[in-house]
CSV table of C-alpha atoms in Angstrom, one decimal:
chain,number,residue,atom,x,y,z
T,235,UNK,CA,90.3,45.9,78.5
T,236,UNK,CA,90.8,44.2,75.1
T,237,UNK,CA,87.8,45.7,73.7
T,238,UNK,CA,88.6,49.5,75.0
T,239,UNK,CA,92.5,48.8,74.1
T,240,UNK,CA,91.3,48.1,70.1
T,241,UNK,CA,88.8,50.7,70.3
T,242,UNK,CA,90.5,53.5,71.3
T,243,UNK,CA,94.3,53.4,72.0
T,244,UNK,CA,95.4,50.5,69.3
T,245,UNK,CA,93.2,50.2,66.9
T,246,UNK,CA,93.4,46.8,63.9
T,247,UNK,CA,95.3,45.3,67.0
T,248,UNK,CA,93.1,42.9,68.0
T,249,UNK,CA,96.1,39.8,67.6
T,250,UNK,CA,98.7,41.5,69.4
T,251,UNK,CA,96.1,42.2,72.3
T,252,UNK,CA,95.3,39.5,72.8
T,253,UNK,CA,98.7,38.0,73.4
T,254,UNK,CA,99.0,40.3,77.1
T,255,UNK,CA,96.3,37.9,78.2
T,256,UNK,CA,97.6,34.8,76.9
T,257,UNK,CA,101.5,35.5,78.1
T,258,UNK,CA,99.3,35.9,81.7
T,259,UNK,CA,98.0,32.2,80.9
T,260,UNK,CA,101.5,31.1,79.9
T,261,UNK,CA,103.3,31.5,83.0
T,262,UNK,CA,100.6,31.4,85.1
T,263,UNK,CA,101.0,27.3,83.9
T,264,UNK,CA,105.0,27.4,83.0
T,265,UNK,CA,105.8,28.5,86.5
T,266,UNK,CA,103.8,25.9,88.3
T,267,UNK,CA,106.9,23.7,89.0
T,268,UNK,CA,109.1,26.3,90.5
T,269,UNK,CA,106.4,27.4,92.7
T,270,UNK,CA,106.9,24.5,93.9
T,271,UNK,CA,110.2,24.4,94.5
T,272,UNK,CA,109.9,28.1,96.0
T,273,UNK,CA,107.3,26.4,98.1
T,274,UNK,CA,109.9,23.5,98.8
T,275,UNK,CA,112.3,26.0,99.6
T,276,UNK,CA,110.1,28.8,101.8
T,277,UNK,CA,106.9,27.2,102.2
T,278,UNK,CA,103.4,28.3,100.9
T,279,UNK,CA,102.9,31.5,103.0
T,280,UNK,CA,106.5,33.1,101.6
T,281,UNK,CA,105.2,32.2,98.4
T,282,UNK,CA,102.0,33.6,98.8
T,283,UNK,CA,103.2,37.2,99.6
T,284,UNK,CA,105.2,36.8,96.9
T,285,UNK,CA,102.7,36.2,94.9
T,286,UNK,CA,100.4,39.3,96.1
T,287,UNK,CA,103.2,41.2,95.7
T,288,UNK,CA,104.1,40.6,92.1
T,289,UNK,CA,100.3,40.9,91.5
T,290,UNK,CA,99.7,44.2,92.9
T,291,UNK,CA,102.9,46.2,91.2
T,292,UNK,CA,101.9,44.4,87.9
T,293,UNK,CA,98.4,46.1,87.5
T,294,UNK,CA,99.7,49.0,89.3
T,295,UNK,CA,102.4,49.1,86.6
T,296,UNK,CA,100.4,48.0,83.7
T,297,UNK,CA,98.5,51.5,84.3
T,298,UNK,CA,101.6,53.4,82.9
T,299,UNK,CA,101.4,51.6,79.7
T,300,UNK,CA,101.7,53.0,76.6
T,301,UNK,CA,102.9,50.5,74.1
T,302,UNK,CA,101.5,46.6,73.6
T,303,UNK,CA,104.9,45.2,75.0
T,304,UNK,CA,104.3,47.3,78.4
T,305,UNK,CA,101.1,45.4,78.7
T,306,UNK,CA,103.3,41.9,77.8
T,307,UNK,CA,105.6,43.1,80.7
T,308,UNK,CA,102.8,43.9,83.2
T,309,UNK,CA,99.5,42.7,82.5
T,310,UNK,CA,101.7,39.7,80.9
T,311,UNK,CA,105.0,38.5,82.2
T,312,UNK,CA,105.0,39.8,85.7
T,313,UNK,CA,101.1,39.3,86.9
T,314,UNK,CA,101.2,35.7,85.7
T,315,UNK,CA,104.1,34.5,87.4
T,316,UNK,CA,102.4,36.2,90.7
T,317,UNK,CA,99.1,34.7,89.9
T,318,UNK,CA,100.8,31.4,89.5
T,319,UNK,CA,102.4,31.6,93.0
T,320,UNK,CA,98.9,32.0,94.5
T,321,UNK,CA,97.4,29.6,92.3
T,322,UNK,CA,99.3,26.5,92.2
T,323,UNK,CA,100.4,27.2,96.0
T,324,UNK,CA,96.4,26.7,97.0
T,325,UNK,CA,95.5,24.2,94.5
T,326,UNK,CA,98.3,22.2,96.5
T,327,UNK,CA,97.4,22.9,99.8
T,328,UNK,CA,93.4,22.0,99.5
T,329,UNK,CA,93.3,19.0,99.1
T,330,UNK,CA,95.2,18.5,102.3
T,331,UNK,CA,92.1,19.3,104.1
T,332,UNK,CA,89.7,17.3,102.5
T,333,UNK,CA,89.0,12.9,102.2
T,334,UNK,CA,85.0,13.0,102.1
T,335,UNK,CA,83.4,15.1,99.3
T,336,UNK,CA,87.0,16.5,97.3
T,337,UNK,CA,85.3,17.1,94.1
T,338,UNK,CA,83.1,19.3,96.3
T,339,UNK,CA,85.7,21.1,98.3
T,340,UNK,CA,88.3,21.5,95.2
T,341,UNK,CA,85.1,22.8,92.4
T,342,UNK,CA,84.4,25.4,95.5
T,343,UNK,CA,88.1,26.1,95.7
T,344,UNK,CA,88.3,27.1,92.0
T,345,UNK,CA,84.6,28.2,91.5
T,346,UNK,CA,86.3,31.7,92.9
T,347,UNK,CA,87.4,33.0,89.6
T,348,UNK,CA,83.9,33.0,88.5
T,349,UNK,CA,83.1,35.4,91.3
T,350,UNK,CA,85.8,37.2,90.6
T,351,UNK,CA,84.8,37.8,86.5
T,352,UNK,CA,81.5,38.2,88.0
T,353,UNK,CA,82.1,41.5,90.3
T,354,UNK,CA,85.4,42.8,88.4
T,355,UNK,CA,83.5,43.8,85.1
T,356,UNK,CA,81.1,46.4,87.1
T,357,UNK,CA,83.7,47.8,88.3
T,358,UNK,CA,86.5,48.0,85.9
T,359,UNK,CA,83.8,49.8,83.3
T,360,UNK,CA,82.7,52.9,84.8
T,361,UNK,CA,86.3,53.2,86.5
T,362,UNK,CA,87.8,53.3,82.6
T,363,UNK,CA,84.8,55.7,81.4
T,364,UNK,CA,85.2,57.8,84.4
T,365,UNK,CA,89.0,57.9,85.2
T,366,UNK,CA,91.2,56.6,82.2
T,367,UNK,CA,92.6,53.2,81.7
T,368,UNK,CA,95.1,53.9,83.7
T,369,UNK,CA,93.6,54.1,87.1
T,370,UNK,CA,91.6,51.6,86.1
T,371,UNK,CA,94.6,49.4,86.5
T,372,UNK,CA,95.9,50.7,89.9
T,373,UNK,CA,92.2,50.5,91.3
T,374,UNK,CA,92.6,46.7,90.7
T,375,UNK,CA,95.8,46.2,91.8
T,376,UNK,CA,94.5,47.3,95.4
T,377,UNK,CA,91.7,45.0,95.2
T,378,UNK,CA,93.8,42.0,94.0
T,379,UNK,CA,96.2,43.4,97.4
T,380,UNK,CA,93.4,43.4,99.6
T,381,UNK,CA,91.4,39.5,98.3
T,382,UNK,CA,95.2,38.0,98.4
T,383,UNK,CA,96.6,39.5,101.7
T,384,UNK,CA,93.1,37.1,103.1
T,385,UNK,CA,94.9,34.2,101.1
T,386,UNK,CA,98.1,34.9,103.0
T,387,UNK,CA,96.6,35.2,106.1
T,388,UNK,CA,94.1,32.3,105.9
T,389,UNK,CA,95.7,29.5,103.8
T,390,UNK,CA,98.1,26.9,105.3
T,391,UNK,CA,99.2,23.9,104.9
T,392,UNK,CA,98.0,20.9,107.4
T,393,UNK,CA,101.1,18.4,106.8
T,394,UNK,CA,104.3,20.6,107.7
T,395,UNK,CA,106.5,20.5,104.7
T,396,UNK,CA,110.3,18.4,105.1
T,397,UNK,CA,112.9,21.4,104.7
T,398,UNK,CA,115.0,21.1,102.0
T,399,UNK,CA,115.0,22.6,98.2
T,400,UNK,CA,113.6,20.2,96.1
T,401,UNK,CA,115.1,19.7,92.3
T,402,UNK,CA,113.1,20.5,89.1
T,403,UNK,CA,113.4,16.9,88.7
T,404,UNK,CA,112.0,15.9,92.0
T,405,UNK,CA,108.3,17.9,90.6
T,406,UNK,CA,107.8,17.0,87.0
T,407,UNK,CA,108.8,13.4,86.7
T,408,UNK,CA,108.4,12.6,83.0
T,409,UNK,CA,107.9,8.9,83.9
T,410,UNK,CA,103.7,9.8,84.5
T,411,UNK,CA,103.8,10.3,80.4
T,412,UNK,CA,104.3,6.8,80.3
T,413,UNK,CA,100.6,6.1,81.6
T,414,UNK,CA,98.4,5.9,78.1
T,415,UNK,CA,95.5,7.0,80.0
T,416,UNK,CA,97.2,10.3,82.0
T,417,UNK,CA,98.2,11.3,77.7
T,418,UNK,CA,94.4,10.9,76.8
T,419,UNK,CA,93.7,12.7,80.0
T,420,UNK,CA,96.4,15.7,79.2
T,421,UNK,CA,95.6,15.9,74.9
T,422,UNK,CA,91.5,16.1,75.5
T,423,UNK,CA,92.4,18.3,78.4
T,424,UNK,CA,94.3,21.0,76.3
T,425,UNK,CA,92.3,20.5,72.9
T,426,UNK,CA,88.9,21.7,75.2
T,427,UNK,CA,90.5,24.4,76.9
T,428,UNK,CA,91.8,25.8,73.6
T,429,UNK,CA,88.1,26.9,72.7
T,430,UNK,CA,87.7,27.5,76.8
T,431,UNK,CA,88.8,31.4,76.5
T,432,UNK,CA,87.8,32.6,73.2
T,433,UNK,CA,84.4,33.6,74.3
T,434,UNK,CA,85.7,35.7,77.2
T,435,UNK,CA,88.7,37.0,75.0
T,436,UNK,CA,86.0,38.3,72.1
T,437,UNK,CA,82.4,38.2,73.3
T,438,UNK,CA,82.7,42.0,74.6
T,439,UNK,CA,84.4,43.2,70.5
T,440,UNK,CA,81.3,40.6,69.3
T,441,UNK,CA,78.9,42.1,71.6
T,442,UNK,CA,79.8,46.4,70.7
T,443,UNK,CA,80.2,44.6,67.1
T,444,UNK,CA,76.5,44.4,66.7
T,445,UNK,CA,75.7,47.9,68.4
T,446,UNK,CA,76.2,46.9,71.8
T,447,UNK,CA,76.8,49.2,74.8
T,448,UNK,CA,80.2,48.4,76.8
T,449,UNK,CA,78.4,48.0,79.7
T,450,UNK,CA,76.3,45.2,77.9
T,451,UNK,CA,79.7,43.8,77.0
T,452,UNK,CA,81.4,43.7,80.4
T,453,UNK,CA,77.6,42.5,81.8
T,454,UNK,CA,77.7,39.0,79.1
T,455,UNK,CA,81.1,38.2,80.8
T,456,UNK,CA,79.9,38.9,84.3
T,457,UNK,CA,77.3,36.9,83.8
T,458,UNK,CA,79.0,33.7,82.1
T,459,UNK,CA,81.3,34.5,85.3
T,460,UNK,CA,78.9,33.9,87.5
T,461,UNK,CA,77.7,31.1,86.1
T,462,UNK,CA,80.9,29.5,86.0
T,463,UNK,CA,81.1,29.9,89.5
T,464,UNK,CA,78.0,27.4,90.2
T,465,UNK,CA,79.5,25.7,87.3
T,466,UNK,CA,82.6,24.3,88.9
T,467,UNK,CA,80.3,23.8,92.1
T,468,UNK,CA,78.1,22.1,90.6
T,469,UNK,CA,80.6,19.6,88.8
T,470,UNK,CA,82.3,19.0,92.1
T,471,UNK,CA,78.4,17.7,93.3
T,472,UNK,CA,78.0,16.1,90.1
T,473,UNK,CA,81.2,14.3,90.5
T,474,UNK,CA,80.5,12.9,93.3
T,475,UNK,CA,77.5,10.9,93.0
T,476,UNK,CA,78.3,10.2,89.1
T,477,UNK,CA,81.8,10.3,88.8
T,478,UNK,CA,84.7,13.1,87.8
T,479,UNK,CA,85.7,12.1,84.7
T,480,UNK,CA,81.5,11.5,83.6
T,481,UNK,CA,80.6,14.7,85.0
T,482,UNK,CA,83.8,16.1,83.1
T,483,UNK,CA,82.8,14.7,79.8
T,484,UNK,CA,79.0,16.0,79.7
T,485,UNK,CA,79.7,19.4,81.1
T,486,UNK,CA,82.6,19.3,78.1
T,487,UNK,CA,79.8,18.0,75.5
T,488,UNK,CA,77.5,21.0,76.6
T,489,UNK,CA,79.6,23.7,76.6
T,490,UNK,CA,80.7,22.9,72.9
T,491,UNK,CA,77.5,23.0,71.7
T,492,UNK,CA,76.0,26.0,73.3
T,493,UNK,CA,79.3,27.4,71.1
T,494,UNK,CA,77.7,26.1,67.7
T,495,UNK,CA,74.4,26.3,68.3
T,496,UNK,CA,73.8,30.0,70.2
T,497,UNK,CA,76.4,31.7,70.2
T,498,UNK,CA,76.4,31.3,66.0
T,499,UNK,CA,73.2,32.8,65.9
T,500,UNK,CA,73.2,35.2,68.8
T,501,UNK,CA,72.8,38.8,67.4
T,502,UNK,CA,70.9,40.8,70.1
T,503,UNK,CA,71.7,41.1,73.9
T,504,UNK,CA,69.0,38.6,74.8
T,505,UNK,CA,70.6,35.9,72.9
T,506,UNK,CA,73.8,36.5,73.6
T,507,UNK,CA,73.0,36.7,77.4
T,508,UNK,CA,71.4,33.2,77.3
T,509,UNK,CA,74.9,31.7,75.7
T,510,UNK,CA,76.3,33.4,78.2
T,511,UNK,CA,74.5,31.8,80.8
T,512,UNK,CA,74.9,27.9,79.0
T,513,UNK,CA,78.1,28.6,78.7
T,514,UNK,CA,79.2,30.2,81.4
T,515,UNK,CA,77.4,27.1,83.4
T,516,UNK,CA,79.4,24.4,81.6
T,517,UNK,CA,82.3,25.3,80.4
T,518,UNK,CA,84.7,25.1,83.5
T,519,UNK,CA,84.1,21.7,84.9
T,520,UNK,CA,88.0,20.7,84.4
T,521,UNK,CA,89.2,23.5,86.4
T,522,UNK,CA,86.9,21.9,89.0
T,523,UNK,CA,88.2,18.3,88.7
T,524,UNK,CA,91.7,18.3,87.6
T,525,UNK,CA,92.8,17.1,90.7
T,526,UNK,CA,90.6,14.6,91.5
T,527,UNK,CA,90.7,13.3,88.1
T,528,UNK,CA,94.7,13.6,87.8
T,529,UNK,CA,94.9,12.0,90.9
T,530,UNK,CA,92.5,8.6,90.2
T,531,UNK,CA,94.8,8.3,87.1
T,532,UNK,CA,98.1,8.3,88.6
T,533,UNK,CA,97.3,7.6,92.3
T,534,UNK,CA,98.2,10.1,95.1
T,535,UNK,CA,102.4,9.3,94.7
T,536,UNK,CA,102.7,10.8,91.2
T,537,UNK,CA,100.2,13.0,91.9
T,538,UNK,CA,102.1,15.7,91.9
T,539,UNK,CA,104.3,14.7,89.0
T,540,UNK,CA,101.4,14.8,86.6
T,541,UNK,CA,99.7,18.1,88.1
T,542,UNK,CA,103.2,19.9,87.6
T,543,UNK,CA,103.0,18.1,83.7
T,544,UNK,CA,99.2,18.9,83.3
T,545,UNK,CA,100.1,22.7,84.1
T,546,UNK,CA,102.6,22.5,81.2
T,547,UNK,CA,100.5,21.4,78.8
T,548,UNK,CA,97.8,23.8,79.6
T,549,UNK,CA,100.6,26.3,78.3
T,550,UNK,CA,99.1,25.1,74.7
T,551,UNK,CA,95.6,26.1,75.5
T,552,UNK,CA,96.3,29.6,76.5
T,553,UNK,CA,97.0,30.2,72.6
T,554,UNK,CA,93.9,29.3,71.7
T,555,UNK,CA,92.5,33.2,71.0
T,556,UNK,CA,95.4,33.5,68.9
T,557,UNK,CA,95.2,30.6,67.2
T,558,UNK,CA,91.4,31.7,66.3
T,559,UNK,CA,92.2,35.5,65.4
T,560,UNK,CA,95.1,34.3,63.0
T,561,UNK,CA,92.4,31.9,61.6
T,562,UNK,CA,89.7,34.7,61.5
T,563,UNK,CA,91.8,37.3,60.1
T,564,UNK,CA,92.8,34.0,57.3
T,565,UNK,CA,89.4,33.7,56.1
T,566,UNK,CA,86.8,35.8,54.5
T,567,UNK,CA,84.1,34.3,56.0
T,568,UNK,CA,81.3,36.3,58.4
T,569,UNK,CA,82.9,38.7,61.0
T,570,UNK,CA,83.2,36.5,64.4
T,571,UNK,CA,82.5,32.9,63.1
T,572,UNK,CA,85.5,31.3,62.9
T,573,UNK,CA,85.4,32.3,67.0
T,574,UNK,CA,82.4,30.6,67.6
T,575,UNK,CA,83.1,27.3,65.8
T,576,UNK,CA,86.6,27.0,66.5
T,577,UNK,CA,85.2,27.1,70.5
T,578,UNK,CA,82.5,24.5,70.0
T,579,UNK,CA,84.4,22.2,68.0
T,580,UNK,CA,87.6,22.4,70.0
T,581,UNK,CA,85.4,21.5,73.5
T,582,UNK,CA,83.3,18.6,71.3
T,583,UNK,CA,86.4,16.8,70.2
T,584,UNK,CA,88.4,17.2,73.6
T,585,UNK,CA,84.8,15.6,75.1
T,586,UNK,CA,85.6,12.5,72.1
T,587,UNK,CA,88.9,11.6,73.3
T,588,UNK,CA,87.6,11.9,76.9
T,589,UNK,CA,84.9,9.6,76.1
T,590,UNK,CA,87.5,7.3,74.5
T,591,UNK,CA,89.8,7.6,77.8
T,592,UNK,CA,86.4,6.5,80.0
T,593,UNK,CA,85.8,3.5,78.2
T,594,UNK,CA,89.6,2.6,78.2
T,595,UNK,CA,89.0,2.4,81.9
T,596,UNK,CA,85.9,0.9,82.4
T,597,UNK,CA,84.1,-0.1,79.3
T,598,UNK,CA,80.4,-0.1,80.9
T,599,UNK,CA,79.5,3.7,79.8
T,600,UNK,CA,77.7,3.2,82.7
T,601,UNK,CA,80.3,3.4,85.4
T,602,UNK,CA,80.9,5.4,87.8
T,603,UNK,CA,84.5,7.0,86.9
């Protein structure tokens, strides 16, 4: 929608657009501790249709649009506080069900985003080039209502919750920041994710940039979408027979330097499709294994504590498209570059300090960690 937004309704608007999709990203993260309190409160299915709720009138909404700050309101404000109901509600309850095999279990658990980018891209495009941008919008809300009414039906939790509204206190306990290693763990968490989106914010513009259908555009993303799917499952397998934090750290390594080393030279659709395809493979592994990995830093009783305070942080990372156009529109350098090497190098050094966090904790590179 960025790319058809620049193209044909606000043009030389490529910053501002792409703030709708990082104020999604924002509170999708920022309201991760009073959905837990709202969980606290109501427990996880109240939350839940809340959730689908907020998400269905915001596309809906966002399809009367007709000014950027519309799209902040809709497509911004509102669908990323309902996203963040369904999100950090089931990331919370998962793990419940699961001893044997987590990483496993929680990299299937968020793989589903990748099948999501992988289906929604087919059919967003010829809904927008047959029926306006507009319906385009309301077509998804639907879908969005039908996938989530499944999660409210289907998701619950398996240890009843004690009654009784918890404080914002009582989920972010600042006391986790005093763990060195759960820092290292947060800082080379964010600094990778800020090159984590740039790709899927600009390869579309990059792709009609060098005389690329949209279709071609929306297909790189579906791709790298469905890649990322057997990404995340593959670094929940990965993690458990070489470790979460290893399998963290090489996936990390890889996905910078498919960045620097295809995606700078990519200029056709066969090029660009392989990049895709590395990237898409390797660049989600901490979605995967946050949990796990939060949860061998701190332990299971601050567990939550330092998820709630990992979500905050993330709320850095979401600016990193913006953070990349200001530093492309800065520079008078070739059209697109300063995308494709602020994503590798952001994902290389994140993968440094993570390396330096592994050998904090067990200096035989070696171990299993």
């Amino acid at each position: 929608m960025q790319d058809y937004f620049e193209q044909n309704k606000f043009p030389n608007s490529a910053l501002e657009l792409s703030f709708v999709g990082t104020l999604a990203l924002v509170f999708t993260n920022l309201m991760g501790p009073f959905t837990q309190i709202l969980t606290s409160m109501f427990g996880s299915r109240i939350v839940l249709m809340t959730g689908t709720v907020l998400v269905t009138l915001a596309l809906i909404v966002a399809g009367f649009s007709s000014q950027i700050w519309h799209l902040y309101l809709t497509q911004g404000i509102m669908f990323g506080i309902g996203a963040s109901m369904m999100y950090v509600t089931i990331m919370g309850v998962a793990p419940q069900w699961f001893t044997r095999r987590r990483g496993l279990a929680l990299g299937m658990v968020a793989s589903g985003s990748g099948i999501g980018g992988l289906v929604i891209p087919f059919i967003m495009t010829p809904i927008n080039s047959s029926l306006g941008y507009a319906w385009t919008y309301r077509i998804l809300g639907f879908i969005c209502l039908a996938c989530d009414l499944v999660a409210v039906v289907l998701v619950k939790e398996k240890f009843p919750r004690k009654k009784g509204r918890k404080k914002l206190s009582d989920i972010v306990q600042l006391n986790v920041l005093r763990n060195f290693n759960f820092i290292l763990w947060c800082v080379g968490s964010v600094i990778m994710l800020l090159g984590y989106f740039v790709p899927y914010f600009f390869l579309p513009s990059y792709a009609t940039f060098h005389g690329l259908s949209a279709s071609q555009g929306s297909a790189l993303v579906a791709v790298s979408s469905a890649m990322n799917f057997i990404g995340r499952v593959l670094a929940g397998i990965c993690a458990d027979h070489i470790g979460k934090l290893n399998t963290n750290i090489i996936f990390t390594i890889i996905g910078g330097l498919s960045s620097l080393l295809i995606w700078t030279f990519a200029t056709n659709y066969g090029s660009l499709m392989a990049y895709s395809v590395v990237f898409g493979l390797f660049c989600g592994s901490y979605f995967a294994l946050l949990s796990p990995v939060t949860a061998f830093i701190l332990g299971m009783e601050k567990f939550p504590s330092g998820l709630s305070v990992l979500l905050l942080f993330n709320v850095i990372a979401v600016f990193g498209p913006n953070i990349a156009s200001a530093i492309e529109n800065g520079v008078s350098a070739e059209p697109f570059l300063s995308y494709k090497l602020f994503s590798g190098v952001a994902y290389l050094v994140g993968a440094c300090i993570l390396t330096f966090l592994k050998l904090r904790l067990n200096r035989n590179i070696f171990a299993k960690i």
